[in-house]
GROMACS .gro file of C-alpha atoms in nm:
model
  391
    1MET     CA    1  -1.354  -1.422   0.017
    2ASN     CA    2  -1.317  -1.511   0.395
    3ILE     CA    3  -1.601  -1.718   0.551
    4HIS     CA    4  -1.664  -1.783   0.949
    5GLU     CA    5  -1.538  -2.086   1.149
    6PHE     CA    6  -1.888  -2.237   1.166
    7GLN     CA    7  -1.912  -2.223   0.794
    8ALA     CA    8  -1.575  -2.376   0.725
    9LYS     CA    9  -1.663  -2.662   0.948
   10GLN     CA   10  -1.977  -2.725   0.757
   11LEU     CA   11  -1.768  -2.757   0.449
   12PHE     CA   12  -1.540  -2.983   0.644
   13ALA     CA   13  -1.806  -3.210   0.743
   14GLN     CA   14  -1.930  -3.223   0.390
   15PHE     CA   15  -1.589  -3.354   0.282
   16GLY     CA   16  -1.552  -3.609   0.571
   17ILE     CA   17  -1.327  -3.400   0.794
   18PRO     CA   18  -1.425  -3.468   1.141
   19VAL     CA   19  -1.535  -3.152   1.347
   20PRO     CA   20  -1.697  -3.096   1.695
   21LYS     CA   21  -2.083  -3.108   1.701
   22GLY     CA   22  -2.178  -2.728   1.698
   23LYS     CA   23  -2.444  -2.489   1.581
   24GLU     CA   24  -2.441  -2.122   1.478
   25ILE     CA   25  -2.622  -1.900   1.732
   26LYS     CA   26  -2.754  -1.558   1.703
   27ASN     CA   27  -2.946  -1.498   2.015
   28VAL     CA   28  -2.971  -1.587   2.384
   29LYS     CA   29  -3.292  -1.782   2.319
   30ALA     CA   30  -3.143  -1.989   2.055
   31ALA     CA   31  -2.854  -2.064   2.278
   32GLU     CA   32  -3.070  -2.196   2.565
   33LYS     CA   33  -3.246  -2.418   2.315
   34TRP     CA   34  -2.924  -2.564   2.156
   35ALA     CA   35  -2.745  -2.612   2.502
   36SER     CA   36  -3.041  -2.799   2.622
   37VAL     CA   37  -2.991  -3.059   2.351
   38LEU     CA   38  -2.612  -3.057   2.318
   39ASP     CA   39  -2.483  -3.356   2.520
   40THR     CA   40  -2.123  -3.264   2.625
   41PRO     CA   41  -1.940  -3.242   2.941
   42VAL     CA   42  -1.792  -2.910   2.812
   43PHE     CA   43  -1.955  -2.624   2.619
   44VAL     CA   44  -1.756  -2.376   2.408
   45VAL     CA   45  -1.900  -2.051   2.315
   46LYS     CA   46  -1.698  -1.889   2.035
   47ALA     CA   47  -1.735  -1.547   1.877
   48GLN     CA   48  -1.766  -1.549   1.494
   49ILE     CA   49  -1.568  -1.282   1.314
   50HIS     CA   50  -1.326  -1.292   1.023
   51ALA     CA   51  -1.013  -1.255   1.244
   52GLY     CA   52  -0.782  -1.438   1.451
   53GLY     CA   53  -0.678  -1.395   1.820
   54ARG     CA   54  -1.048  -1.423   1.931
   55GLY     CA   55  -0.948  -1.617   2.249
   56LYS     CA   56  -0.704  -1.357   2.378
   57ALA     CA   57  -0.955  -1.069   2.319
   58GLY     CA   58  -1.222  -1.274   2.531
   59GLY     CA   59  -1.424  -1.405   2.233
   60VAL     CA   60  -1.405  -1.782   2.349
   61LYS     CA   61  -1.551  -1.896   2.666
   62LEU     CA   62  -1.592  -2.252   2.794
   63THR     CA   63  -1.814  -2.402   3.086
   64LYS     CA   64  -1.900  -2.729   3.212
   65ASN     CA   65  -2.239  -2.604   3.330
   66LYS     CA   66  -2.512  -2.579   3.050
   67ALA     CA   67  -2.696  -2.320   3.258
   68GLU     CA   68  -2.407  -2.079   3.224
   69VAL     CA   69  -2.412  -2.084   2.857
   70PRO     CA   70  -2.686  -1.797   2.798
   71GLU     CA   71  -2.464  -1.577   3.033
   72LEU     CA   72  -2.162  -1.647   2.815
   73VAL     CA   73  -2.359  -1.565   2.504
   74LYS     CA   74  -2.478  -1.234   2.658
   75GLU     CA   75  -2.120  -1.144   2.744
   76ILE     CA   76  -1.989  -1.213   2.421
   77LEU     CA   77  -2.276  -1.140   2.160
   78GLY     CA   78  -2.282  -0.767   2.051
   79LYS     CA   79  -1.934  -0.707   2.190
   80THR     CA   80  -1.669  -0.551   1.970
   81LEU     CA   81  -1.356  -0.759   1.986
   82VAL     CA   82  -1.021  -0.602   1.909
   83THR     CA   83  -0.747  -0.835   1.802
   84HIS     CA   84  -0.427  -0.813   1.614
   85GLN     CA   85  -0.590  -0.873   1.291
   86THR     CA   86  -0.893  -0.664   1.346
   87GLY     CA   87  -0.708  -0.324   1.397
   88PRO     CA   88  -0.784  -0.069   1.666
   89LYS     CA   89  -1.168  -0.043   1.559
   90GLY     CA   90  -1.232  -0.424   1.609
   91ARG     CA   91  -1.535  -0.622   1.486
   92LYS     CA   92  -1.869  -0.651   1.634
   93VAL     CA   93  -1.978  -0.996   1.715
   94ARG     CA   94  -2.305  -1.074   1.551
   95ARG     CA   95  -2.311  -1.458   1.586
   96LEU     CA   96  -2.152  -1.729   1.796
   97LEU     CA   97  -2.073  -2.095   1.748
   98ILE     CA   98  -2.142  -2.318   2.040
   99GLU     CA   99  -2.019  -2.661   2.018
  100GLU     CA  100  -1.901  -2.961   2.221
  101GLY     CA  101  -1.553  -2.939   2.394
  102ALA     CA  102  -1.295  -3.219   2.312
  103GLY     CA  103  -1.055  -3.398   2.545
  104ILE     CA  104  -0.719  -3.277   2.379
  105ALA     CA  105  -0.417  -3.515   2.416
  106LYS     CA  106  -0.212  -3.331   2.149
  107GLU     CA  107  -0.254  -3.024   1.934
  108LEU     CA  108  -0.118  -2.989   1.571
  109TYR     CA  109  -0.103  -2.737   1.281
  110LEU     CA  110  -0.224  -2.814   0.930
  111SER     CA  111  -0.294  -2.596   0.646
  112LEU     CA  112  -0.311  -2.603   0.260
  113LEU     CA  113  -0.260  -2.313   0.037
  114VAL     CA  114  -0.089  -2.214  -0.292
  115ASP     CA  115   0.301  -2.192  -0.263
  116ARG     CA  116   0.362  -1.895  -0.491
  117GLU     CA  117   0.725  -2.020  -0.586
  118SER     CA  118   0.620  -2.352  -0.725
  119GLY     CA  119   0.266  -2.274  -0.806
  120PHE     CA  120   0.156  -2.606  -0.636
  121PRO     CA  121  -0.109  -2.652  -0.361
  122THR     CA  122   0.112  -2.708  -0.078
  123PHE     CA  123   0.041  -2.849   0.282
  124ILE     CA  124   0.205  -2.691   0.580
  125ALA     CA  125   0.222  -2.890   0.907
  126SER     CA  126   0.353  -2.852   1.254
  127THR     CA  127   0.347  -3.021   1.588
  128GLU     CA  128   0.317  -2.672   1.738
  129GLY     CA  129  -0.064  -2.652   1.708
  130GLY     CA  130  -0.260  -2.387   1.885
  131MET     CA  131   0.004  -2.119   1.831
  132ASP     CA  132   0.025  -1.841   1.575
  133ILE     CA  133   0.196  -2.022   1.274
  134GLU     CA  134   0.406  -1.681   1.214
  135GLU     CA  135   0.566  -1.721   1.553
  136VAL     CA  136   0.650  -2.094   1.475
  137ALA     CA  137   0.808  -1.984   1.155
  138GLU     CA  138   1.016  -1.722   1.320
  139HIS     CA  139   1.124  -1.885   1.633
  140THR     CA  140   1.134  -2.258   1.547
  141PRO     CA  141   1.123  -2.301   1.154
  142ASP     CA  142   1.241  -2.645   1.183
  143LYS     CA  143   0.929  -2.755   1.320
  144LEU     CA  144   0.735  -2.658   1.013
  145LEU     CA  145   0.700  -2.925   0.749
  146LYS     CA  146   0.594  -2.856   0.377
  147GLU     CA  147   0.453  -3.092   0.115
  148SER     CA  148   0.365  -2.986  -0.235
  149ILE     CA  149   0.111  -3.145  -0.447
  150ASP     CA  150   0.129  -3.168  -0.826
  151PRO     CA  151  -0.222  -3.104  -0.959
  152ALA     CA  152  -0.137  -3.304  -1.271
  153VAL     CA  153  -0.097  -3.602  -1.038
  154GLY     CA  154  -0.308  -3.514  -0.735
  155PHE     CA  155  -0.269  -3.618  -0.363
  156GLN     CA  156  -0.072  -3.947  -0.351
  157GLY     CA  157  -0.002  -4.178  -0.064
  158TYR     CA  158   0.368  -4.087  -0.031
  159ASN     CA  159   0.245  -3.733   0.049
  160GLY     CA  160   0.048  -3.849   0.340
  161ARG     CA  161   0.338  -4.053   0.456
  162ASN     CA  162   0.582  -3.777   0.435
  163LEU     CA  163   0.364  -3.550   0.659
  164ALA     CA  164   0.263  -3.828   0.906
  165PHE     CA  165   0.616  -3.943   0.952
  166GLY     CA  166   0.753  -3.580   0.963
  167LEU     CA  167   0.495  -3.499   1.241
  168GLY     CA  168   0.611  -3.826   1.426
  169LEU     CA  169   0.247  -3.947   1.432
  170PRO     CA  170   0.336  -4.333   1.423
  171GLU     CA  171   0.525  -4.293   1.757
  172LEU     CA  172   0.293  -4.019   1.908
  173GLU     CA  173  -0.045  -4.215   1.830
  174PRO     CA  174  -0.035  -4.486   1.578
  175ALA     CA  175  -0.419  -4.507   1.562
  176VAL     CA  176  -0.465  -4.156   1.396
  177VAL     CA  177  -0.221  -4.228   1.108
  178LYS     CA  178  -0.480  -4.378   0.864
  179PRO     CA  179  -0.746  -4.108   0.947
  180PHE     CA  180  -0.474  -3.850   0.897
  181PHE     CA  181  -0.399  -3.981   0.547
  182LEU     CA  182  -0.776  -3.956   0.468
  183MET     CA  183  -0.814  -3.618   0.623
  184LEU     CA  184  -0.530  -3.488   0.396
  185GLU     CA  185  -0.692  -3.658   0.093
  186ASN     CA  186  -1.013  -3.494   0.179
  187LEU     CA  187  -0.881  -3.151   0.247
  188TYR     CA  188  -0.699  -3.157  -0.098
  189ARG     CA  189  -1.017  -3.243  -0.262
  190MET     CA  190  -1.205  -2.981  -0.112
  191PHE     CA  191  -0.933  -2.722  -0.181
  192MET     CA  192  -0.933  -2.801  -0.538
  193GLU     CA  193  -1.316  -2.843  -0.588
  194LYS     CA  194  -1.404  -2.528  -0.404
  195ASN     CA  195  -1.116  -2.301  -0.555
  196ALA     CA  196  -1.011  -2.236  -0.212
  197SER     CA  197  -0.700  -2.019  -0.158
  198LEU     CA  198  -0.642  -2.127   0.212
  199VAL     CA  199  -0.767  -2.399   0.425
  200GLU     CA  200  -0.634  -2.375   0.773
  201ILE     CA  201  -0.691  -2.593   1.096
  202ASN     CA  202  -0.527  -2.468   1.410
  203PRO     CA  203  -0.545  -2.659   1.633
  204LEU     CA  204  -0.604  -3.020   1.453
  205VAL     CA  205  -0.634  -3.213   1.779
  206ILE     CA  206  -0.573  -3.580   1.874
  207THR     CA  207  -0.824  -3.646   2.138
  208THR     CA  208  -0.780  -3.847   2.452
  209ASP     CA  209  -0.999  -4.123   2.293
  210LYS     CA  210  -0.749  -4.135   2.002
  211ARG     CA  211  -0.940  -3.938   1.727
  212LEU     CA  212  -0.844  -3.643   1.506
  213VAL     CA  213  -1.066  -3.342   1.526
  214ALA     CA  214  -1.054  -2.999   1.333
  215LEU     CA  215  -1.106  -2.821   1.671
  216ASP     CA  216  -1.099  -2.484   1.447
  217GLY     CA  217  -1.119  -2.395   1.100
  218LYS     CA  218  -1.030  -2.109   0.848
  219VAL     CA  219  -1.115  -2.122   0.483
  220SER     CA  220  -1.058  -1.837   0.210
  221PHE     CA  221  -1.172  -1.866  -0.141
  222ASP     CA  222  -1.030  -1.719  -0.477
  223ASP     CA  223  -1.294  -1.471  -0.588
  224SER     CA  224  -1.228  -1.529  -0.947
  225GLY     CA  225  -1.380  -1.896  -0.881
  226LEU     CA  226  -1.681  -1.779  -0.662
  227PHE     CA  227  -1.904  -1.796  -0.981
  228LYS     CA  228  -1.893  -2.159  -0.993
  229HIS     CA  229  -1.983  -2.202  -0.646
  230PRO     CA  230  -2.332  -2.067  -0.547
  231ASP     CA  231  -2.320  -2.254  -0.227
  232VAL     CA  232  -1.995  -2.079  -0.117
  233GLN     CA  233  -2.140  -1.743  -0.225
  234LYS     CA  234  -2.417  -1.781   0.037
  235PHE     CA  235  -2.137  -1.782   0.315
  236ARG     CA  236  -2.065  -1.422   0.230
  237ASP     CA  237  -2.110  -1.190   0.532
  238LEU     CA  238  -2.098  -0.837   0.441
  239HIS     CA  239  -2.083  -0.713   0.799
  240GLU     CA  240  -1.726  -0.863   0.795
  241GLU     CA  241  -1.621  -0.632   0.494
  242GLU     CA  242  -1.544  -0.277   0.442
  243PRO     CA  243  -1.819  -0.104   0.293
  244LEU     CA  244  -1.608   0.101   0.041
  245GLU     CA  245  -1.470  -0.244  -0.082
  246ILE     CA  246  -1.829  -0.374  -0.113
  247GLU     CA  247  -1.919  -0.066  -0.330
  248ALA     CA  248  -1.605  -0.087  -0.528
  249GLY     CA  249  -1.666  -0.457  -0.613
  250ASN     CA  250  -2.022  -0.371  -0.731
  251ASN     CA  251  -1.866  -0.127  -0.987
  252ASN     CA  252  -1.604  -0.390  -1.082
  253LEU     CA  253  -1.318  -0.194  -0.925
  254ASN     CA  254  -1.028  -0.364  -0.715
  255TYR     CA  255  -1.016  -0.160  -0.392
  256VAL     CA  256  -0.834  -0.218  -0.061
  257LYS     CA  257  -0.862   0.025   0.204
  258LEU     CA  258  -0.532   0.145   0.383
  259ASP     CA  259  -0.451   0.380   0.671
  260GLY     CA  260  -0.281   0.671   0.479
  261ASP     CA  261  -0.439   1.011   0.341
  262ILE     CA  262  -0.361   1.022  -0.001
  263GLY     CA  263  -0.632   0.852  -0.212
  264CYS     CA  264  -0.482   0.656  -0.514
  265MET     CA  265  -0.679   0.581  -0.838
  266VAL     CA  266  -0.458   0.384  -1.098
  267ASN     CA  267  -0.520   0.157  -1.394
  268GLY     CA  268  -0.331  -0.149  -1.341
  269ALA     CA  269  -0.225  -0.344  -1.018
  270GLY     CA  270   0.166  -0.326  -1.089
  271LEU     CA  271   0.125   0.062  -1.173
  272ALA     CA  272  -0.106   0.069  -0.848
  273MET     CA  273   0.177  -0.076  -0.620
  274ALA     CA  274   0.459   0.150  -0.763
  275THR     CA  275   0.222   0.450  -0.715
  276MET     CA  276   0.179   0.352  -0.335
  277ASP     CA  277   0.569   0.324  -0.317
  278VAL     CA  278   0.616   0.657  -0.481
  279ILE     CA  279   0.383   0.820  -0.253
  280LYS     CA  280   0.562   0.666   0.060
  281LEU     CA  281   0.905   0.807  -0.094
  282ALA     CA  282   0.750   1.158  -0.143
  283GLY     CA  283   0.671   1.159   0.254
  284SER     CA  284   0.310   1.051   0.292
  285GLU     CA  285   0.100   0.734   0.298
  286PRO     CA  286  -0.153   0.587   0.062
  287ALA     CA  287  -0.507   0.573   0.184
  288ASN     CA  288  -0.600   0.285  -0.043
  289PHE     CA  289  -0.524   0.051  -0.329
  290LEU     CA  290  -0.763   0.124  -0.625
  291ASP     CA  291  -0.718  -0.015  -0.967
  292VAL     CA  292  -0.980   0.062  -1.207
  293GLY     CA  293  -0.829  -0.186  -1.470
  294GLY     CA  294  -0.671  -0.171  -1.796
  295GLY     CA  295  -0.991  -0.083  -1.970
  296ALA     CA  296  -1.110   0.196  -1.750
  297THR     CA  297  -1.390   0.401  -1.872
  298LYS     CA  298  -1.535   0.734  -1.785
  299GLU     CA  299  -1.790   0.560  -1.581
  300THR     CA  300  -1.547   0.320  -1.359
  301VAL     CA  301  -1.324   0.642  -1.317
  302ALA     CA  302  -1.613   0.836  -1.197
  303ALA     CA  303  -1.736   0.564  -0.960
  304GLY     CA  304  -1.378   0.536  -0.821
  305PHE     CA  305  -1.369   0.897  -0.784
  306ARG     CA  306  -1.675   0.884  -0.544
  307ILE     CA  307  -1.549   0.589  -0.352
  308LEU     CA  308  -1.224   0.779  -0.280
  309LEU     CA  309  -1.407   1.071  -0.144
  310LYS     CA  310  -1.631   0.880   0.098
  311ASP     CA  311  -1.319   0.784   0.285
  312LYS     CA  312  -1.297   1.057   0.540
  313LYS     CA  313  -0.921   1.001   0.594
  314VAL     CA  314  -0.839   1.102   0.246
  315LYS     CA  315  -0.704   1.461   0.232
  316GLY     CA  316  -0.564   1.459  -0.135
  317ILE     CA  317  -0.630   1.233  -0.446
  318PHE     CA  318  -0.366   1.129  -0.697
  319ILE     CA  319  -0.469   0.974  -1.018
  320ASN     CA  320  -0.209   0.803  -1.189
  321ILE     CA  321  -0.299   0.650  -1.571
  322PHE     CA  322  -0.101   0.519  -1.832
  323GLY     CA  323  -0.299   0.517  -2.151
  324GLY     CA  324  -0.238   0.175  -2.325
  325ILE     CA  325  -0.569   0.021  -2.387
  326VAL     CA  326  -0.735   0.303  -2.239
  327ARG     CA  327  -0.740   0.673  -2.392
  328CYS     CA  328  -0.632   0.942  -2.154
  329GLU     CA  329  -0.881   1.174  -2.266
  330ARG     CA  330  -1.165   0.937  -2.152
  331ILE     CA  331  -1.000   0.942  -1.821
  332ALA     CA  332  -0.994   1.315  -1.815
  333HIS     CA  333  -1.367   1.324  -1.900
  334GLY     CA  334  -1.425   1.079  -1.610
  335VAL     CA  335  -1.241   1.285  -1.356
  336ILE     CA  336  -1.416   1.617  -1.462
  337ASP     CA  337  -1.773   1.456  -1.477
  338ALA     CA  338  -1.715   1.298  -1.141
  339ALA     CA  339  -1.550   1.634  -0.991
  340LYS     CA  340  -1.845   1.833  -1.095
  341GLU     CA  341  -2.095   1.581  -0.963
  342VAL     CA  342  -1.957   1.549  -0.608
  343GLY     CA  343  -1.812   1.892  -0.564
  344ILE     CA  344  -1.456   1.832  -0.508
  345LYS     CA  345  -1.282   2.026  -0.206
  346LEU     CA  346  -0.954   1.825  -0.186
  347PRO     CA  347  -0.652   1.865  -0.380
  348VAL     CA  348  -0.620   1.652  -0.692
  349VAL     CA  349  -0.315   1.581  -0.891
  350VAL     CA  350  -0.368   1.365  -1.221
  351ARG     CA  351  -0.069   1.221  -1.386
  352LEU     CA  352  -0.138   1.118  -1.754
  353GLN     CA  353   0.083   0.938  -1.990
  354GLY     CA  354   0.040   0.727  -2.297
  355THR     CA  355  -0.242   0.729  -2.553
  356ASN     CA  356  -0.381   1.092  -2.585
  357ALA     CA  357  -0.210   1.200  -2.274
  358GLU     CA  358  -0.180   1.575  -2.418
  359GLU     CA  359  -0.537   1.580  -2.499
  360GLY     CA  360  -0.634   1.450  -2.157
  361ARG     CA  361  -0.438   1.710  -1.973
  362LYS     CA  362  -0.566   2.008  -2.205
  363LEU     CA  363  -0.920   1.907  -2.109
  364LEU     CA  364  -0.819   1.909  -1.733
  365ALA     CA  365  -0.655   2.246  -1.790
  366GLU     CA  366  -0.964   2.400  -1.957
  367SER     CA  367  -1.208   2.234  -1.720
  368GLY     CA  368  -1.210   2.523  -1.466
  369LEU     CA  369  -1.166   2.273  -1.180
  370LYS     CA  370  -0.899   2.289  -0.928
  371VAL     CA  371  -0.728   1.966  -1.073
  372GLU     CA  372  -0.356   1.977  -1.169
  373GLY     CA  373  -0.226   1.774  -1.458
  374VAL     CA  374   0.140   1.662  -1.448
  375ALA     CA  375   0.330   1.426  -1.672
  376ASP     CA  376   0.611   1.328  -1.462
  377LEU     CA  377   0.534   1.043  -1.195
  378TRP     CA  378   0.786   1.166  -0.934
  379GLU     CA  379   0.685   1.514  -0.989
  380ALA     CA  380   0.326   1.419  -0.960
  381ALA     CA  381   0.383   1.243  -0.618
  382GLN     CA  382   0.568   1.515  -0.468
  383ARG     CA  383   0.303   1.777  -0.580
  384ILE     CA  384   0.004   1.589  -0.404
  385VAL     CA  385   0.215   1.539  -0.101
  386ALA     CA  386   0.284   1.921  -0.093
  387LEU     CA  387  -0.067   2.015  -0.163
  388ARG     CA  388  -0.194   1.766   0.121
  389LYS     CA  389   0.034   1.936   0.369
  390LYS     CA  390  -0.090   2.285   0.296
  391LYS     CA  391  -0.426   2.164   0.343
   0.00000   0.00000   0.00000
């Protein structure tokens, strides 16, 4: 789960990480009231959406005149921002963060995430703050520092020293070295206590008065750990999520919307990835990732079917089930029930293998529905792509 910048900064403040003084704003009247009491030489108005690149898209404005703040709010609030992370549809701005500006002497980059190779939480730091970290990694990888933390030991002083000296902080600004150690320790504590999957501060600034301030903040959480954190669950903004993904979550399905036109429903994440690959090899593009789980039931299959049909881009449906725990005839019943309920007009190919696969294919064949049962994966993928092209 992702959260907004203003929410990330609320968490930072709870864990002793310095942030600019700011407030979430949803309308012009609230903006006028907040600007009247915010004592700062520079006012920053920032769109709050779950995407990067807001500044380049016109979603971040600065002014030294508090009287201009309401006009800037009118300019951004309700606007649809299109960035490199939103896709062409963009995201509508429904809330803003208005905060004090900072006198910037130096911008740094700092993040904490799980390194998939080592399995350890790992800090990534760079002197190239304010830039997209992907650009830094591509063009100047030598400017990226990594420091892994063994969870069995926890954050140690040497971890902080490795990063501080690697960034050249003792020479750059000695006054921020100790605060930097404390910030790292607090970030690690927040990361572990809140089951975060990513914490990013870009930029982390050294101000002209020699302070460290998290000028921006991004935090993502492991969905599997959210049940332990009711306070984090309250941060969820459904406006920032794909409606079909929300519906899938309500039905305990794992769904990610993609840009293709072949709807996929598979049991098991690995098989789902392979299914998407084979669709591409057959000459088309998957419209989604949909994993109904190893213990799929007739009900979950029916729910998955309804979700696929709500995607207007879907021109054909490919169901790929390997019956291990789940029995294939149950899947067939789910497909038949869902097809009769929603009135399917799209071509559907179902590949069943494993427990009771023959019985499942027989049920499909005798259902009277225009649903094709195919046993071979490659044959099934080619068939759905061919049917989609005929449509």
